mmCIF file of C-alpha atoms and ligand atoms in Angstrom:
data_model
loop_
_atom_site.group_PDB
_atom_site.id
_atom_site.type_symbol
_atom_site.label_atom_id
_atom_site.label_comp_id
_atom_site.label_asym_id
_atom_site.label_seq_id
_atom_site.Cartn_x
_atom_site.Cartn_y
_atom_site.Cartn_z
ATOM 1 C CA MET A 1 71.016 107.476 107.389
ATOM 2 C CA PRO A 2 68.277 108.439 109.845
ATOM 3 C CA ALA A 3 68.459 111.605 112.257
ATOM 4 C CA HIS A 4 69.426 111.127 115.562
ATOM 5 C CA SER A 5 65.922 111.785 116.970
ATOM 6 C CA GLN A 6 64.787 108.993 115.275
ATOM 7 C CA VAL A 7 66.980 106.408 116.989
ATOM 8 C CA PRO A 8 67.759 107.180 120.409
ATOM 9 C CA PRO A 9 70.262 106.005 122.513
ATOM 10 C CA ARG A 10 68.507 103.534 124.566
ATOM 11 C CA ALA A 11 69.443 103.387 128.381
ATOM 12 C CA LEU A 12 71.943 100.431 129.274
ATOM 13 C CA ALA A 13 71.078 97.107 130.018
ATOM 14 C CA ASP A 14 72.710 96.076 133.855
ATOM 15 C CA ALA A 15 75.907 93.864 132.195
ATOM 16 C CA GLU A 16 76.865 96.707 130.639
ATOM 17 C CA ARG A 17 76.466 99.366 133.565
ATOM 18 C CA SER A 18 80.025 100.514 135.620
ATOM 19 C CA ASN A 19 79.281 98.763 138.680
ATOM 20 C CA ALA A 20 77.783 95.588 137.209
ATOM 21 C CA ALA A 21 79.227 92.537 138.530
ATOM 22 C CA THR A 22 82.895 93.420 136.723
ATOM 23 C CA GLY A 23 82.590 96.390 139.074
ATOM 24 C CA GLY A 24 84.513 98.496 135.985
ATOM 25 C CA ARG A 25 83.848 101.878 136.098
ATOM 26 C CA LEU A 26 83.524 103.965 132.405
ATOM 27 C CA PHE A 27 85.198 106.806 131.416
ATOM 28 C CA VAL A 28 84.695 109.358 128.699
ATOM 29 C CA VAL A 29 87.365 110.904 127.170
ATOM 30 C CA ALA A 30 86.987 113.814 124.822
ATOM 31 C CA ALA A 31 88.864 116.529 123.122
ATOM 32 C CA PRO A 32 89.458 118.626 119.888
ATOM 33 C CA SER A 33 91.149 117.062 117.071
ATOM 34 C CA GLY A 34 94.904 117.842 117.705
ATOM 35 C CA ALA A 35 94.516 118.283 121.763
ATOM 36 C CA GLY A 36 96.816 115.051 121.626
ATOM 37 C CA LYS A 37 93.796 112.964 123.667
ATOM 38 C CA THR A 38 95.475 109.892 121.908
ATOM 39 C CA SER A 39 98.744 110.428 122.542
ATOM 40 C CA LEU A 40 97.428 110.700 126.359
ATOM 41 C CA VAL A 41 95.209 107.732 126.158
ATOM 42 C CA ASN A 42 97.631 104.985 125.198
ATOM 43 C CA ALA A 43 100.054 106.844 127.514
ATOM 44 C CA VAL A 44 97.934 106.362 130.048
ATOM 45 C CA LEU A 45 97.057 102.630 129.117
ATOM 46 C CA GLU A 46 101.070 101.599 129.299
ATOM 47 C CA ARG A 47 100.401 102.364 132.735
ATOM 48 C CA GLU A 48 97.295 101.114 134.043
ATOM 49 C CA PRO A 49 96.784 97.051 132.990
ATOM 50 C CA ARG A 50 93.244 97.131 134.164
ATOM 51 C CA LEU A 51 92.920 99.485 131.879
ATOM 52 C CA ARG A 52 90.904 99.049 128.072
ATOM 53 C CA VAL A 53 89.397 101.668 125.548
ATOM 54 C CA CYS A 54 86.846 100.594 123.691
ATOM 55 C CA VAL A 55 87.563 100.591 119.905
ATOM 56 C CA SER A 56 84.821 102.114 118.099
ATOM 57 C CA HIS A 57 83.241 101.258 114.936
ATOM 58 C CA THR A 58 83.371 104.281 111.882
ATOM 59 C CA THR A 59 83.079 104.737 108.058
ATOM 60 C CA ARG A 60 85.849 106.955 107.619
ATOM 61 C CA LYS A 61 88.626 105.350 105.487
ATOM 62 C CA PRO A 62 91.482 103.400 107.697
ATOM 63 C CA ARG A 63 95.136 105.995 107.984
ATOM 64 C CA ARG A 64 98.212 104.105 106.231
ATOM 65 C CA GLN A 65 98.832 102.462 110.061
ATOM 66 C CA GLU A 66 95.983 101.550 110.488
ATOM 67 C CA ARG A 67 94.243 98.166 111.243
ATOM 68 C CA SER A 68 90.408 97.193 111.290
ATOM 69 C CA GLY A 69 90.229 95.860 115.036
ATOM 70 C CA ARG A 70 92.644 97.588 116.563
ATOM 71 C CA GLU A 71 92.280 101.569 115.936
ATOM 72 C CA TYR A 72 88.608 101.323 114.567
ATOM 73 C CA HIS A 73 85.873 98.572 113.451
ATOM 74 C CA PHE A 74 86.074 100.357 109.718
ATOM 75 C CA VAL A 75 82.916 99.530 107.721
ATOM 76 C CA ASP A 76 80.602 100.928 105.347
ATOM 77 C CA GLU A 77 77.658 103.515 105.423
ATOM 78 C CA SER A 78 74.753 100.481 104.594
ATOM 79 C CA GLU A 79 76.613 98.630 107.492
ATOM 80 C CA PHE A 80 76.442 101.164 110.131
ATOM 81 C CA GLN A 81 73.066 102.509 109.252
ATOM 82 C CA ARG A 82 72.174 98.668 109.606
ATOM 83 C CA MET A 83 73.641 99.041 112.866
ATOM 84 C CA VAL A 84 71.931 102.010 113.983
ATOM 85 C CA GLU A 85 68.748 100.534 113.027
ATOM 86 C CA ALA A 86 69.033 97.523 115.328
ATOM 87 C CA GLY A 87 70.231 99.271 118.182
ATOM 88 C CA GLU A 88 73.714 97.843 118.097
ATOM 89 C CA PHE A 89 75.396 101.516 119.167
ATOM 90 C CA LEU A 90 75.243 103.362 122.740
ATOM 91 C CA GLU A 91 75.929 106.016 121.157
ATOM 92 C CA TRP A 92 77.307 107.604 117.698
ATOM 93 C CA ALA A 93 77.219 109.928 115.811
ATOM 94 C CA GLN A 94 78.463 112.001 112.297
ATOM 95 C CA VAL A 95 82.307 113.957 112.990
ATOM 96 C CA PHE A 96 84.071 115.749 110.496
ATOM 97 C CA GLY A 97 81.845 113.911 107.995
ATOM 98 C CA ASN A 98 81.606 110.519 108.819
ATOM 99 C CA TYR A 99 80.357 108.738 111.391
ATOM 100 C CA TYR A 100 81.793 107.036 114.276
ATOM 101 C CA GLY A 101 79.854 104.834 117.154
ATOM 102 C CA THR A 102 80.827 102.836 119.996
ATOM 103 C CA SER A 103 78.995 99.630 119.813
ATOM 104 C CA ARG A 104 77.076 97.946 123.160
ATOM 105 C CA SER A 105 78.896 94.381 122.142
ATOM 106 C CA ALA A 106 82.568 96.300 121.844
ATOM 107 C CA LEU A 107 81.463 97.785 125.465
ATOM 108 C CA GLN A 108 80.843 94.675 126.934
ATOM 109 C CA ALA A 109 83.705 92.691 125.386
ATOM 110 C CA ALA A 110 86.475 95.682 127.117
ATOM 111 C CA PHE A 111 84.242 94.581 130.622
ATOM 112 C CA ALA A 112 84.219 91.285 130.570
ATOM 113 C CA GLU A 113 87.857 91.657 131.102
ATOM 114 C CA GLN A 114 87.083 93.196 133.843
ATOM 115 C CA CYS A 115 88.674 96.557 133.410
ATOM 116 C CA ASP A 116 88.210 99.727 133.697
ATOM 117 C CA VAL A 117 86.870 101.088 130.358
ATOM 118 C CA ILE A 118 87.713 104.276 128.180
ATOM 119 C CA LEU A 119 85.396 105.473 125.346
ATOM 120 C CA GLU A 120 87.529 108.060 123.185
ATOM 121 C CA ILE A 121 84.739 109.808 121.758
ATOM 122 C CA ASP A 122 83.145 113.072 120.894
ATOM 123 C CA TRP A 123 81.421 116.229 122.524
ATOM 124 C CA GLN A 124 78.017 113.982 121.131
ATOM 125 C CA GLY A 125 79.246 111.175 122.034
ATOM 126 C CA ALA A 126 79.764 111.998 125.152
ATOM 127 C CA GLU A 127 76.127 113.823 125.607
ATOM 128 C CA GLN A 128 74.577 110.511 124.558
ATOM 129 C CA VAL A 129 76.516 107.805 126.886
ATOM 130 C CA ARG A 130 76.047 110.757 130.069
ATOM 131 C CA THR A 131 71.933 110.669 129.072
ATOM 132 C CA ALA A 132 72.873 106.831 129.208
ATOM 133 C CA GLN A 133 74.866 105.810 131.769
ATOM 134 C CA PRO A 134 74.875 108.502 134.473
ATOM 135 C CA ASP A 135 77.529 107.370 136.634
ATOM 136 C CA CYS A 136 80.590 107.282 134.152
ATOM 137 C CA ILE A 137 83.122 109.937 134.406
ATOM 138 C CA THR A 138 84.073 112.612 131.580
ATOM 139 C CA VAL A 139 86.993 114.280 130.861
ATOM 140 C CA PHE A 140 87.881 116.929 128.414
ATOM 141 C CA VAL A 141 91.045 117.869 127.321
ATOM 142 C CA LEU A 142 92.009 120.817 126.447
ATOM 143 C CA PRO A 143 95.510 121.671 124.214
ATOM 144 C CA PRO A 144 97.801 123.937 125.598
ATOM 145 C CA SER A 145 96.757 126.888 122.686
ATOM 146 C CA ARG A 146 95.219 128.402 119.766
ATOM 147 C CA ALA A 147 98.302 128.546 118.196
ATOM 148 C CA ALA A 148 99.588 124.565 119.707
ATOM 149 C CA LEU A 149 96.343 123.371 118.617
ATOM 150 C CA ALA A 150 96.940 124.852 114.836
ATOM 151 C CA GLU A 151 100.561 123.141 114.723
ATOM 152 C CA ARG A 152 99.432 119.740 116.201
ATOM 153 C CA LEU A 153 96.913 119.733 113.000
ATOM 154 C CA ARG A 154 99.246 120.914 110.861
ATOM 155 C CA GLY A 155 102.008 118.751 112.169
ATOM 156 C CA ARG A 156 100.192 115.141 111.480
ATOM 157 C CA ARG A 157 100.477 116.034 108.094
ATOM 158 C CA THR A 158 97.632 112.608 107.531
ATOM 159 C CA GLU A 159 94.897 115.368 105.923
ATOM 160 C CA ALA A 160 95.166 117.724 103.325
ATOM 161 C CA ASP A 161 95.322 121.212 104.098
ATOM 162 C CA ALA A 162 92.041 122.189 103.324
ATOM 163 C CA GLU A 163 91.097 118.987 106.361
ATOM 164 C CA ILE A 164 92.938 120.692 108.852
ATOM 165 C CA ALA A 165 91.481 124.295 108.129
ATOM 166 C CA ARG A 166 87.923 122.480 108.691
ATOM 167 C CA ARG A 167 89.267 120.618 111.895
ATOM 168 C CA LEU A 168 90.573 123.879 113.441
ATOM 169 C CA ALA A 169 87.189 125.492 113.241
ATOM 170 C CA GLU A 170 85.173 122.591 114.283
ATOM 171 C CA ALA A 171 88.112 122.323 116.962
ATOM 172 C CA ILE A 172 86.696 125.471 118.066
ATOM 173 C CA VAL A 173 83.417 124.822 118.565
ATOM 174 C CA ASP A 174 84.376 121.357 120.278
ATOM 175 C CA ILE A 175 85.904 123.394 123.011
ATOM 176 C CA GLU A 176 82.597 124.540 123.965
ATOM 177 C CA HIS A 177 81.823 121.825 124.556
ATOM 178 C CA ALA A 178 84.348 121.504 127.492
ATOM 179 C CA ARG A 179 81.728 123.367 130.300
ATOM 180 C CA GLU A 180 79.743 120.027 129.836
ATOM 181 C CA PHE A 181 82.575 117.426 131.456
ATOM 182 C CA GLU A 182 83.391 116.962 134.745
ATOM 183 C CA TYR A 183 87.239 117.040 134.603
ATOM 184 C CA VAL A 184 89.096 119.113 132.322
ATOM 185 C CA LEU A 185 92.720 118.285 131.338
ATOM 186 C CA ILE A 186 95.101 120.524 130.555
ATOM 187 C CA ASN A 187 97.650 119.405 127.627
ATOM 188 C CA ASP A 188 100.500 121.557 128.536
ATOM 189 C CA GLN A 189 103.262 118.714 129.068
ATOM 190 C CA PHE A 190 102.451 115.850 127.998
ATOM 191 C CA GLU A 191 104.158 113.591 131.095
ATOM 192 C CA ARG A 192 102.193 115.945 133.396
ATOM 193 C CA ALA A 193 99.432 115.991 131.249
ATOM 194 C CA VAL A 194 99.463 112.245 131.566
ATOM 195 C CA ASP A 195 99.900 112.174 135.458
ATOM 196 C CA ASP A 196 96.881 114.064 135.639
ATOM 197 C CA LEU A 197 94.702 111.591 133.511
ATOM 198 C CA GLN A 198 95.768 108.955 135.816
ATOM 199 C CA ARG A 199 94.801 110.281 138.769
ATOM 200 C CA ILE A 200 91.585 111.305 136.877
ATOM 201 C CA LEU A 201 90.934 107.358 136.150
ATOM 202 C CA ARG A 202 92.256 106.987 139.840
ATOM 203 C CA GLY A 203 89.682 109.485 142.037
ATOM 204 C CA GLU A 204 92.539 111.213 142.667
ATOM 205 C CA ALA A 205 92.402 114.682 141.571
ATOM 206 C CA PRO A 206 89.471 116.908 142.997
ATOM 207 C CA ASP A 207 92.117 119.653 141.921
ATOM 208 C CA LEU A 208 91.189 119.089 138.396
ATOM 209 C CA GLY A 209 87.317 118.497 139.015
ATOM 210 C CA GLY A 210 85.688 121.479 136.832
ATOM 211 C CA PRO A 211 85.781 123.735 134.155
ATOM 212 C CA GLN A 212 85.519 126.863 136.502
ATOM 213 C CA ARG A 213 89.010 126.695 137.643
ATOM 214 C CA PRO A 214 90.897 129.796 136.994
ATOM 215 C CA ALA A 215 93.206 128.402 134.890
ATOM 216 C CA VAL A 216 90.833 125.904 132.264
ATOM 217 C CA GLN A 217 88.552 130.061 132.782
ATOM 218 C CA LYS A 218 91.538 131.513 131.196
ATOM 219 C CA LEU A 219 92.764 128.979 128.524
ATOM 220 C CA MET A 220 89.450 128.710 127.315
ATOM 221 C CA ALA A 221 88.800 132.913 126.601
ATOM 222 C CA GLU A 222 92.227 132.226 125.135
ATOM 223 C CA LEU A 223 90.824 129.329 122.505
ATOM 224 C CA LEU A 224 87.418 130.836 122.183
ATOM 225 C CA GLU A 225 89.036 134.425 121.500
ATOM 226 C CA LEU A 226 86.531 135.885 124.114
ATOM 227 C CA PRO A 227 87.617 139.343 124.893
HETATM 228 P P1 5GP B 301 89.780 110.614 113.532
HETATM 229 O O1 5GP B 301 88.927 110.174 112.749
HETATM 230 O O2 5GP B 301 90.701 111.544 114.134
HETATM 231 O O3 5GP B 301 90.155 109.326 114.736
HETATM 232 O O4 5GP B 301 88.501 111.241 114.846
HETATM 233 C C1 5GP B 301 87.628 111.953 114.694
HETATM 234 C C2 5GP B 301 86.594 112.172 115.775
HETATM 235 O O5 5GP B 301 86.044 111.275 116.031
HETATM 236 C C3 5GP B 301 87.226 112.214 117.439
HETATM 237 O O6 5GP B 301 86.589 113.359 118.474
HETATM 238 C C4 5GP B 301 87.413 110.922 118.344
HETATM 239 O O7 5GP B 301 86.791 111.020 119.548
HETATM 240 C C5 5GP B 301 85.731 110.804 117.064
HETATM 241 N N1 5GP B 301 85.252 109.856 117.917
HETATM 242 C C6 5GP B 301 85.905 108.403 117.557
HETATM 243 N N2 5GP B 301 85.263 106.664 117.905
HETATM 244 C C7 5GP B 301 84.231 108.110 118.212
HETATM 245 C C8 5GP B 301 82.501 107.115 118.669
HETATM 246 O O8 5GP B 301 82.701 105.669 118.621
HETATM 247 N N3 5GP B 301 81.642 107.939 118.569
HETATM 248 C C9 5GP B 301 81.769 109.703 119.070
HETATM 249 N N4 5GP B 301 80.445 110.121 119.230
HETATM 250 N N5 5GP B 301 82.889 109.769 118.414
HETATM 251 C C10 5GP B 301 83.753 108.871 118.150
#
């Protein structure tokens, strides 16, 4: 697999822009593994009929209930590499040893439905999308505490213990990148967090803007175990 620097993501073509003919907006939602991001996004999708999630490609093996084309497009490494080299991804990254990417065609398909689109991706992908499309709206989801994060990673039980420990360590690294996001949302009470995400999507959440909020600063210090 080539390094990122060899295949830089190119800017979006006009038809892919959130402000193009469809008027749809592009949201990026990132979080450490175990922050409850997917549940939040799924809950908000039920409330907002004009919202779609862009289905990513990955080289990870499907989990038991996952179906290709629904949670992800599952592909092997050689197909992923071919897509990278052909410039088919808006962004891509290696996460937990697997490759993940947002294909331009999946994004176009979502915009073609005259909807706003969410990319549920990691911070590395968010960085690339921010460069390609500075008018995207970025949201980072934080777990309410370090203990809750560990508990959620354990509770999922779809991964082996070693994998969970690795994800916990990587989650801490991910959390440092919350500072780069326009909105930071704390998933302490599920329904309230869904309300908060919905307000962000509607542009009605100036109170959730910026990682400098005292509640976020305090939580970040705990999550990162800062003195
Ligand atoms: P999981 O394997 O648990 O579904 O996802 C692992 C991580 O990969 C999550 O942080 C998820 O947000 C991230 N991810 C999923 N799809 C993409 C993608 O298309 N691009 C990037 N950069 N990250 C992704």
